[in-house]
CSV table of C-alpha atoms in Angstrom, one decimal:
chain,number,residue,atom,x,y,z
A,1,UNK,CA,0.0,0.0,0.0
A,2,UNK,CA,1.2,3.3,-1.0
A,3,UNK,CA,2.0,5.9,1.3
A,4,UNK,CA,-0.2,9.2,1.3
A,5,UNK,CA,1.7,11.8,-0.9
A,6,UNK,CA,2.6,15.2,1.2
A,7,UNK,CA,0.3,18.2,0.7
A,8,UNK,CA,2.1,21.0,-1.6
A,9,UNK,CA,4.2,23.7,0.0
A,10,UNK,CA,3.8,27.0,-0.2
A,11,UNK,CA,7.2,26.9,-2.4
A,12,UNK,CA,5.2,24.3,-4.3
A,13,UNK,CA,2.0,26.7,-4.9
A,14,UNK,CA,4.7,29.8,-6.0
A,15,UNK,CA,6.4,27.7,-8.4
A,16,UNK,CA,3.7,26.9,-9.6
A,17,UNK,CA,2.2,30.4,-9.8
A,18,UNK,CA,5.4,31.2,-12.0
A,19,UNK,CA,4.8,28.1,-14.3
A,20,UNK,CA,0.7,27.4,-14.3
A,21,UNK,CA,-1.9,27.0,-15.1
A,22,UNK,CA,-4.4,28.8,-12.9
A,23,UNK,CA,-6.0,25.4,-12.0
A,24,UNK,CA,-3.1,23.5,-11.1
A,25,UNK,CA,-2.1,26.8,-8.8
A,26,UNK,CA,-5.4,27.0,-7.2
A,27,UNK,CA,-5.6,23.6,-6.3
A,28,UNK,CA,-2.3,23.5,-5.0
A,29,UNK,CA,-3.4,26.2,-2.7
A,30,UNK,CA,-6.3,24.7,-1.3
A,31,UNK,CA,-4.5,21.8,-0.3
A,32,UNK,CA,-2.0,23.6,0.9
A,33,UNK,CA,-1.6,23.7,4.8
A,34,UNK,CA,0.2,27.0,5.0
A,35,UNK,CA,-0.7,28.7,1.8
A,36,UNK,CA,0.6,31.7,0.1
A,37,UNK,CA,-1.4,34.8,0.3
A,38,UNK,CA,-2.8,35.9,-3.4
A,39,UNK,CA,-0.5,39.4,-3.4
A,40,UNK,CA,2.3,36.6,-3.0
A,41,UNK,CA,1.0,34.8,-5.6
A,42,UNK,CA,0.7,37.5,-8.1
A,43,UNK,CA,4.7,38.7,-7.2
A,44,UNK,CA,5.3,35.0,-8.5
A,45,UNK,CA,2.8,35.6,-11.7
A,46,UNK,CA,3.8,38.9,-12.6
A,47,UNK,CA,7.5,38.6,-13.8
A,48,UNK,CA,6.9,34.9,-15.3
A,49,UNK,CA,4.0,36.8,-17.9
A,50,UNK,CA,1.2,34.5,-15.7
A,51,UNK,CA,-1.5,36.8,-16.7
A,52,UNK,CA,-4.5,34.6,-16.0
A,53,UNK,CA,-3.1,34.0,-12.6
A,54,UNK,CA,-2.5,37.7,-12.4
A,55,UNK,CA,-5.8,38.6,-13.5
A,56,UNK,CA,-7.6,35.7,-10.9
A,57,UNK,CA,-5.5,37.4,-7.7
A,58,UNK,CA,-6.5,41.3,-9.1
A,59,UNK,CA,-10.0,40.1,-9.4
A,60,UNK,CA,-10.2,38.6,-6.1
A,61,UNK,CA,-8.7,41.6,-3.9
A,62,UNK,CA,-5.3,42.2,-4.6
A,63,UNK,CA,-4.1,46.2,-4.9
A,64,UNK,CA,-1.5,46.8,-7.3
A,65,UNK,CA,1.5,47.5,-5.8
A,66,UNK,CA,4.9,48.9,-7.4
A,67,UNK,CA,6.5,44.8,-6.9
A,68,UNK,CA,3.5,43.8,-9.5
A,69,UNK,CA,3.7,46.8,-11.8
A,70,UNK,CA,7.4,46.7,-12.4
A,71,UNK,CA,7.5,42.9,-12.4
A,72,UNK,CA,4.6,42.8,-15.1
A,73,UNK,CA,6.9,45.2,-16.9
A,74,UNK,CA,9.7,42.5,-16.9
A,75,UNK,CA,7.6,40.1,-18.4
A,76,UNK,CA,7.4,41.6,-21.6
A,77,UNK,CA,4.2,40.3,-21.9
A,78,UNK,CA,0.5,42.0,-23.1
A,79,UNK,CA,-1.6,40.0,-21.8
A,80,UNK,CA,-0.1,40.7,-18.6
A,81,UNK,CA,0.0,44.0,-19.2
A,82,UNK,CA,-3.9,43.9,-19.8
A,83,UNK,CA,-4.0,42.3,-16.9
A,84,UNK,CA,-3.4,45.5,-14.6
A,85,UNK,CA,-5.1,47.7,-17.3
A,86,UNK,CA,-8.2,45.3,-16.7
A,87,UNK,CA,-8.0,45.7,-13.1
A,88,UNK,CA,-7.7,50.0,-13.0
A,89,UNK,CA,-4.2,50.6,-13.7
A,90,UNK,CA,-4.1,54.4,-14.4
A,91,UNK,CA,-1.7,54.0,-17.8
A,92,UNK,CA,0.5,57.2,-16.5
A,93,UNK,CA,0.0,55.6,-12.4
A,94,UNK,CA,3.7,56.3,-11.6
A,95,UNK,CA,5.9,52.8,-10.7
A,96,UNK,CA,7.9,54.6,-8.3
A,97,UNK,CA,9.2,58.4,-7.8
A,98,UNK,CA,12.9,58.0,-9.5
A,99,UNK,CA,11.5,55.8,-12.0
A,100,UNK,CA,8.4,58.1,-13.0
A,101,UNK,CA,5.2,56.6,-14.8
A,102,UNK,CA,4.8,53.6,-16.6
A,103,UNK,CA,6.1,54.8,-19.9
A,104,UNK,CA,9.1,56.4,-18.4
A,105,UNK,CA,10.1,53.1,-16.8
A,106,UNK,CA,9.4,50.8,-19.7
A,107,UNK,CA,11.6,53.2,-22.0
A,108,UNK,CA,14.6,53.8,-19.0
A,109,UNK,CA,14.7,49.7,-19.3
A,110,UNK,CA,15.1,49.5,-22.4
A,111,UNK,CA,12.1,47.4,-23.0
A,112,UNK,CA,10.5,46.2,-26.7
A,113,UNK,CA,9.1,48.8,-28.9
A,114,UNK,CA,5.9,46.5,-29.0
A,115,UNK,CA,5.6,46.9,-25.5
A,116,UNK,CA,6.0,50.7,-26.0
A,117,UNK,CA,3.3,51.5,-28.5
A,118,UNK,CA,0.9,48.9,-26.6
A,119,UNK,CA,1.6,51.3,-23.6
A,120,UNK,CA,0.9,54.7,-25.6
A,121,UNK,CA,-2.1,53.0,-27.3
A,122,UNK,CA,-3.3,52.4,-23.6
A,123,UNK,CA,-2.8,55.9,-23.0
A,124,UNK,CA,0.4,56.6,-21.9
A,125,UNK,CA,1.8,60.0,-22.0
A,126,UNK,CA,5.1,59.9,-23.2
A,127,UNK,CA,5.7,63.7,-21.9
A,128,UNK,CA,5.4,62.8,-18.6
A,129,UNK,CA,9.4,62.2,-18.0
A,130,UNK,CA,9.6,66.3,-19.1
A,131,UNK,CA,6.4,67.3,-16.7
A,132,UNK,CA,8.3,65.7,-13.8
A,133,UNK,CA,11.8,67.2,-14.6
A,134,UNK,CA,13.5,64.2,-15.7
A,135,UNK,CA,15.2,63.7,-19.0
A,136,UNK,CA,12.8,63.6,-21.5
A,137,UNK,CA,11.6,60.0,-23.1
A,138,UNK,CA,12.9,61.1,-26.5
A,139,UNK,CA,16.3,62.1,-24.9
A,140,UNK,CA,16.3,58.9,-23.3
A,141,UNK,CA,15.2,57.1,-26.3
A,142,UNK,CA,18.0,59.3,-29.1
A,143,UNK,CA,20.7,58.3,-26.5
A,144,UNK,CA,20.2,54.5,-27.1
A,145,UNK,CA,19.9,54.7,-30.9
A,146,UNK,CA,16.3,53.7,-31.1
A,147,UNK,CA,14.6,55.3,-34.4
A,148,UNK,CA,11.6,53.5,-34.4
A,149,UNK,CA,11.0,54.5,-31.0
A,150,UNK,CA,11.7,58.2,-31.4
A,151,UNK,CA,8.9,57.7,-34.4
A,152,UNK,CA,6.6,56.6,-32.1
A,153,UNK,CA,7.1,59.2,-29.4
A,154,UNK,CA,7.1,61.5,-31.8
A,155,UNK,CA,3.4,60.1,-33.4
A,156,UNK,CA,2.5,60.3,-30.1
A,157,UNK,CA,2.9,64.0,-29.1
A,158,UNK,CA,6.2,64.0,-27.5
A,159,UNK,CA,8.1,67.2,-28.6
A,160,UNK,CA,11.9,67.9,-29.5
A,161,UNK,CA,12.0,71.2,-28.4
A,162,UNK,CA,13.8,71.6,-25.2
A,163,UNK,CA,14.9,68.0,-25.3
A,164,UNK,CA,18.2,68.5,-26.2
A,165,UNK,CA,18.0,64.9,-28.3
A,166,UNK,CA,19.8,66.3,-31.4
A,167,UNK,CA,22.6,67.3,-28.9
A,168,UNK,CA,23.4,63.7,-27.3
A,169,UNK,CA,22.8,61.5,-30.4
A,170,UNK,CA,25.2,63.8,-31.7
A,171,UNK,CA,27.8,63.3,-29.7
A,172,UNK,CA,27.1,59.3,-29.6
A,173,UNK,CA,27.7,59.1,-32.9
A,174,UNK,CA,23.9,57.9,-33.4
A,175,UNK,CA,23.4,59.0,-37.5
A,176,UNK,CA,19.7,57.4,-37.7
A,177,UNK,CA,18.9,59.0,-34.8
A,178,UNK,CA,19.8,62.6,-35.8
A,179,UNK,CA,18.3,62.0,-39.0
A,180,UNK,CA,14.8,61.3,-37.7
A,181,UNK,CA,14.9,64.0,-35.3
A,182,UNK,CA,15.9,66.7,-37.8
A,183,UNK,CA,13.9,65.2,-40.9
A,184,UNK,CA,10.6,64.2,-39.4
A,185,UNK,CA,10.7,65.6,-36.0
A,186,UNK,CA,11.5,69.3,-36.6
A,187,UNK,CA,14.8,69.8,-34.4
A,188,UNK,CA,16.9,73.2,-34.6
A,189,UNK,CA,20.4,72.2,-36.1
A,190,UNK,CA,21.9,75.4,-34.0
A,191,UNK,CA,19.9,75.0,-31.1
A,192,UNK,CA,23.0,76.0,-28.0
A,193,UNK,CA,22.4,74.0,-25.3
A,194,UNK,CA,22.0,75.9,-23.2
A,195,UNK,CA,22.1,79.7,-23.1
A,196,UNK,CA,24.0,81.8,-20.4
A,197,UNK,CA,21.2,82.3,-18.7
A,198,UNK,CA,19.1,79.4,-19.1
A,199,UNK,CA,18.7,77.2,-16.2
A,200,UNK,CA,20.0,73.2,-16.8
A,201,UNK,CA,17.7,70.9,-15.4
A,202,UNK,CA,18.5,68.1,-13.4
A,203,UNK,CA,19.3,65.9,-15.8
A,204,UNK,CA,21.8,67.5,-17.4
A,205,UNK,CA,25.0,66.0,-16.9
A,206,UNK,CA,27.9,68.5,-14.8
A,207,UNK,CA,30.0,67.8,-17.2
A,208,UNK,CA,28.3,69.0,-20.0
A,209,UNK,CA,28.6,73.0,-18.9
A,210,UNK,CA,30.3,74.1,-21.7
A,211,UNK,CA,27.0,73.1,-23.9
A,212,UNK,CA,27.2,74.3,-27.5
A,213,UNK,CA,25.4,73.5,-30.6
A,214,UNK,CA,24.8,69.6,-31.9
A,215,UNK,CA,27.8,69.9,-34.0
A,216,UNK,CA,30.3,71.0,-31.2
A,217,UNK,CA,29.1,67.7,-29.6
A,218,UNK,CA,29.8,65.7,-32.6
A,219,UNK,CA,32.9,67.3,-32.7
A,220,UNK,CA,34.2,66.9,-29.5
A,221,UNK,CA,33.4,63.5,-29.8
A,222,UNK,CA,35.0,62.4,-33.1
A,223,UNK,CA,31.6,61.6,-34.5
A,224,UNK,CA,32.9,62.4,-38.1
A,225,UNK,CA,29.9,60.8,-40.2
A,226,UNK,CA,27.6,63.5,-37.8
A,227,UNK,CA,29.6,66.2,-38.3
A,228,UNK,CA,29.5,65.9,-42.1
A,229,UNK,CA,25.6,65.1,-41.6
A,230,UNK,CA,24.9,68.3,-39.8
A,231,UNK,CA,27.1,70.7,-41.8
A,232,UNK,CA,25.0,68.7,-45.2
A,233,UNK,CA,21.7,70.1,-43.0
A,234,UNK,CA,23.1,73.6,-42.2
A,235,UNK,CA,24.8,73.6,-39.0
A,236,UNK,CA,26.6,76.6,-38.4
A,237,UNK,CA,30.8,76.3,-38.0
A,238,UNK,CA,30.9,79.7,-36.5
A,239,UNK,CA,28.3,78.8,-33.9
A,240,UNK,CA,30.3,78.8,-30.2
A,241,UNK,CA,29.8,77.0,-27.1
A,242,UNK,CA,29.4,78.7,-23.6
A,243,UNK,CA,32.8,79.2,-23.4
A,244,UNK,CA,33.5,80.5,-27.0
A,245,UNK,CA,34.7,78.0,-28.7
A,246,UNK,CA,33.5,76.4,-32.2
A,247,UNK,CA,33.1,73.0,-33.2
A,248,UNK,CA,36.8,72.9,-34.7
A,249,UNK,CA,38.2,73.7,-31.4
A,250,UNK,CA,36.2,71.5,-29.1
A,251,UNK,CA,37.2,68.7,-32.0
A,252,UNK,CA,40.9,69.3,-31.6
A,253,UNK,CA,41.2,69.9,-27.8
A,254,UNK,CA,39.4,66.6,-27.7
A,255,UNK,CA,41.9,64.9,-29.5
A,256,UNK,CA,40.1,64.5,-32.7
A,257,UNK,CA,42.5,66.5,-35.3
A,258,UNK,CA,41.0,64.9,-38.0
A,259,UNK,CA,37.8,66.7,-37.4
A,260,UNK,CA,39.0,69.9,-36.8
A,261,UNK,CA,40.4,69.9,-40.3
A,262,UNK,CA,37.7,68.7,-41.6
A,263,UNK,CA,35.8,71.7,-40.3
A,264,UNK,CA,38.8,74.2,-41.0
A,265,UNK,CA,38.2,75.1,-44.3
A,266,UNK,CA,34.6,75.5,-43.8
């Protein structure tokens, strides 16, 4: 005769929140004789893209809490996504105060552009980074070289001006990226960031005080397929930084002699 098998564990019943289905979860629960609670239950579902067991413990009490929202943003997943939005999720609800709202985390993450746009189509406001004094989303998005997700900010009311984008693709060398925000998104080749009197906000890096124009950044940075991109859309070679230099300048005192001369003649 067989012995009588042990009752699952509560490490049983997480696992098996991670993993499903919602049946096998719930009856591991009820047999369970020191179950997890449901919030611990969704924690599990969240991250692993569970979202019918996500949606069963939001349906059945469970507040969304910052663990859940981020973790469903981990997952990558939709449907999980859906599964908050189903439940009340305010699509600009804020995850946590240095990480800002939904959008701005998903796009500081680096997450999928799918999982972008299904945000924005949900409502997302992809200025909210710039109405809390953060770096703007389309900064954030220029300075990893993402041109589809520019487009999409862009197609969904976030602005260029003021975002300094143009100046920090620049200066990573990202071509695509300055093309799209000059080309489609309207930018200002010889916008100085920033001007003498002009406040820097918080994001702005210390480092960057001497500012300048887009192609002082390319410049200084050796970025020579930018800085022949810029001059081709009217950048100004006489433009100077805060500290009165011009982009030949801040090319050779950065060590890039090559560019200077390029930008000699001109």
């Amino acid at each position: 005769m067989s012995s009588p098998r042990n009752p699952p564990t509560k490490t049983d019943v997480l696992q098996l929140s991670q993993t499903g289905p919602l049946e096998a979860a719930l009856a591991a629960r009820s047999a369970c004789t020191d179950p997890p609670t449901l919030r611990q239950m969704a924690h599990c579902a969240a991250p692993a893209g569970q979202a019918p067991i996500l949606q069963h413990c939001l349906s059945h009490g469970v507040q969304i809490d910052y663990l859940i929202l981020s973790r469903a943003l981990s997952s990558h997943s939709k449907p999980t996504l859906q599964a908050l939005f189903s439940a009340g999720l305010d699509p600009n609800a804020h995850v946590q105060a240095h990480l800002g709202s939904v959008i701005d985390t998903a796009i500081t993450l680096n997450l999928p552009n799918d999982i972008i746009a299904y945000l924005l189509q949900q409502g997302a406001d992809p200025r909210s980074a710039r109405e809390r004094g953060g770096m703007p989303n389309l900064t954030t998005a220029a300075c990893t070289g993402n041109a589809t997700l520019l487009r999409l900010l862009l197609k969904h009311g976030e602005m260029v001006g003021g975002s300094r984008a143009l100046h920090l693709a620049a200066r990573a060398g990202e071509l695509e990226v300055a093309r799209v925000l000059l080309e489609e998104g309207g930018a200002d080749v010889n916008e100085v960031a920033f001007a003498a009197e002009e406040a820097r906000p918080r994001w702005w890096r210390s480092g960057d005080d001497e500012a300048g124009a887009p192609l002082h950044f390319s410049a200084a940075a050796g970025k020579t397929d930018v800085v022949v991109y810029l001059l081709k859309k009217g950048a100004d070679v006489g433009t100077r930084d805060l500290k009165g230099r011009i982009a030949r300048e801040r090319a050779e005192e950065s060590g890039y002699p090559e560019v200077g001369a390029a930008l000699c003649g001109l």
